[in-house]
Structure formats: structure tokens, C-alpha cells
């Protein structure tokens, strides 16, 4: 099975946001390269909100290029077998925390956001990752900073897409 096929299966089973889910499915049907950064019409990305073991804080990264506090995530790569695997890989790389575990049940939300040319859209499939009890974060080369935030603190530092992801994560926990 290809990563493209995995994304279609994940999205067909994901029904919490039916209109946006259909946008993703239509995009993948129209663009065989829709999983990859090279697809200028937009592409699927994978991310994971990292939650501490007590489930009362989230780890956000101060993105180096965007200067914004975001969840961990990024582009799918040819070695990724699944979208969930891409999200877990990105979360591990960007947080520096080994032993993250995705919350079972698939993604917690979808988010479509505009990005600068030459590409136009990120179609982000968002998961939730639980950190192990001994988690120690380490700043990656893609980040200016990493910081744990209580749920109530997120709205003061992050944009609405991250706030919505935190709300979905809290509902899923």
C-alpha cells in the first residue's frame, strides 16, 4: 500500500469534519502527487500535538521560519509508510522526545491552511501524541524554542488552528 492509499483510507474513515474531509479526498483524487511537497496545488502534511503524560500540558515549537508557536509536524517523506507514521516521525524529530505514542483511533482533526507560493495549501492531518513519563524535549534545527504550555495558555501564544487542535485533543483524551 502506498502513502497516498493510506491517506485515502484514513480520510474515508475520518468523519468529524465531513466537508473538509471531502476537500482532502477530492484533492488526492485530482493530484496523484498530492502527498508530496512538490505538488504546487497543495499537499497533505502530518502533525501531532504532543501532550505530557499527566495530560494537562502541550509541547509547542516556536517554528524557525514562521516565528509562530505550533504543534510538531511537516511534510510526508517517501520512507513514511503511513500518515500516522509521518506524524509520529515529525513529532519525534521536532520535539527530541523518544517514545512518543499516538493516541489510538486516528487523527483528532483536519486543518487546511494557506502557505506561501509556489505551493498554495497544506492539508494537515492532525494526531495526538502522548509523551512518556521521563520525556525531555530537545530543540531541533527547525525550531527556535520548545515549551510546555497549559491548555489555558495556548490561546495567548498560538493561532486559532492550534487552539482548535488543543480543543479537539482535550475532547479526545
Coordinates of C-alpha atoms in Angstrom, one line a residue, residues 4-152:
X4 CA -1.3 8.0 -0.9
X5 CA -3.6 5.0 -0.4
X6 CA -3.1 5.1 3.3
X7 CA -4.2 8.8 3.4
X8 CA -7.3 8.0 1.4
X9 CA -8.2 5.2 3.8
X10 CA -7.6 7.4 6.9
X11 CA -9.7 10.1 5.4
X12 CA -12.5 7.8 4.4
X13 CA -12.7 6.6 8.0
X14 CA -12.5 10.1 9.4
X15 CA -15.9 11.8 9.6
X16 CA -15.8 14.5 12.3
X17 CA -15.2 17.2 9.7
X18 CA -17.1 15.9 6.6
X19 CA -16.8 19.0 4.3
X20 CA -13.1 19.4 4.9
X21 CA -12.5 15.6 4.6
X22 CA -14.1 15.7 1.2
X23 CA -11.8 18.6 0.1
X24 CA -8.8 16.3 1.0
X25 CA -10.3 13.3 -0.8
X26 CA -11.0 15.4 -3.9
X27 CA -7.5 16.8 -3.8
X28 CA -5.9 13.4 -3.6
X29 CA -8.2 12.1 -6.5
X30 CA -7.2 15.0 -8.7
X31 CA -3.5 15.1 -7.8
X32 CA -1.6 11.7 -7.7
X33 CA 1.4 13.7 -6.2
X34 CA -0.9 15.3 -3.6
X35 CA 1.1 13.8 -0.7
X36 CA 4.3 15.4 -1.7
X37 CA 5.8 18.9 -1.2
X38 CA 6.4 19.2 -4.9
X39 CA 2.6 19.3 -5.6
X40 CA 2.1 23.1 -6.1
X41 CA -1.7 22.8 -5.9
X42 CA -1.3 21.8 -2.2
X43 CA -0.2 18.7 -0.4
X44 CA -1.0 16.6 2.7
X45 CA 1.1 17.2 5.8
X46 CA 1.1 15.3 9.0
X47 CA 1.3 16.7 12.5
X48 CA 1.0 15.7 16.2
X49 CA 0.2 17.7 19.3
X50 CA 2.5 16.4 22.0
X51 CA 0.7 16.1 25.4
X52 CA 2.5 15.4 28.7
X53 CA 1.9 12.1 30.5
X54 CA -0.4 13.8 33.0
X55 CA -2.4 15.1 30.1
X56 CA -2.5 18.7 31.3
X57 CA 0.1 20.4 29.1
X58 CA 1.1 20.5 25.5
X59 CA 4.5 20.9 23.9
X60 CA 4.7 23.6 21.2
X61 CA 7.6 24.5 19.0
X62 CA 8.5 28.1 18.0
X63 CA 8.8 27.5 14.3
X64 CA 12.1 28.9 12.9
X65 CA 10.7 30.1 9.5
X66 CA 7.2 31.2 10.6
X67 CA 8.1 32.6 14.1
X68 CA 4.9 31.0 15.4
X69 CA 4.1 28.5 18.2
X70 CA 2.8 25.4 16.5
X71 CA 2.4 21.7 17.1
X72 CA 5.1 19.4 15.7
X73 CA 4.6 18.4 12.1
X74 CA 5.6 18.7 8.5
X75 CA 5.8 17.0 5.1
X76 CA 5.4 13.4 4.3
X77 CA 8.5 11.7 3.1
X78 CA 9.0 8.7 0.8
X79 CA 10.1 6.5 3.7
X80 CA 6.9 7.1 5.6
X81 CA 4.6 4.0 5.4
X82 CA 1.5 5.8 6.8
X83 CA 0.3 9.3 7.5
X84 CA 0.3 8.4 11.2
X85 CA 3.9 7.3 10.9
X86 CA 4.8 10.6 9.2
X87 CA 3.1 12.5 12.1
X88 CA 5.0 10.4 14.7
X89 CA 8.3 10.8 12.9
X90 CA 7.8 14.6 12.7
X91 CA 6.8 14.9 16.3
X92 CA 9.8 12.8 17.5
X93 CA 12.3 14.7 15.3
X94 CA 11.0 18.2 16.2
X95 CA 10.4 17.5 19.9
X96 CA 13.5 15.4 20.5
X97 CA 11.4 13.1 22.7
X98 CA 11.8 9.4 22.0
X99 CA 9.0 7.0 22.9
X100 CA 6.0 9.2 21.9
X101 CA 2.8 7.2 21.3
X102 CA 0.0 8.3 19.1
X103 CA -3.5 8.3 20.7
X104 CA -5.3 5.3 19.2
X105 CA -8.2 5.9 16.9
X106 CA -6.6 8.0 14.2
X107 CA -6.4 11.8 13.7
X108 CA -8.2 14.2 16.0
X109 CA -8.7 16.9 13.4
X110 CA -8.0 18.2 9.9
X111 CA -6.8 21.7 9.1
X112 CA -6.4 23.3 5.7
X113 CA -4.2 26.5 5.7
X114 CA -2.7 28.7 3.0
X115 CA 1.0 28.7 2.6
X116 CA 3.3 30.9 0.5
X117 CA 3.9 30.1 -3.2
X118 CA 4.9 28.1 -5.1
X119 CA 2.6 25.8 -3.2
X120 CA -0.8 27.1 -2.1
X121 CA -2.2 24.8 0.6
X122 CA -1.2 22.4 3.4
X123 CA -3.9 19.8 4.1
X124 CA -2.8 18.8 7.6
X125 CA -3.9 15.5 9.2
X126 CA -3.5 16.2 12.9
X127 CA -2.9 13.5 15.6
X128 CA -2.3 13.5 19.3
X129 CA 0.9 12.1 20.8
X130 CA 1.4 11.2 24.4
X131 CA 4.9 11.8 25.8
X132 CA 6.4 9.1 28.1
X133 CA 6.8 9.9 31.8
X134 CA 10.5 10.7 31.5
X135 CA 10.2 13.0 28.5
X136 CA 12.9 15.5 28.0
X137 CA 12.5 17.8 25.0
X138 CA 15.4 18.9 22.7
X139 CA 15.2 21.8 20.3
X140 CA 15.7 20.7 16.7
X141 CA 17.2 22.8 13.8
X142 CA 13.7 23.6 12.6
X143 CA 12.8 25.3 15.9
X144 CA 13.8 28.4 17.9
X145 CA 12.3 27.1 21.1
X146 CA 10.2 24.3 22.7
X147 CA 8.0 25.0 25.6
X148 CA 5.3 23.2 27.6
X149 CA 2.0 25.2 27.9
X150 CA -1.1 24.6 30.0
X151 CA -4.2 24.3 27.9
X152 CA -5.4 27.7 29.0

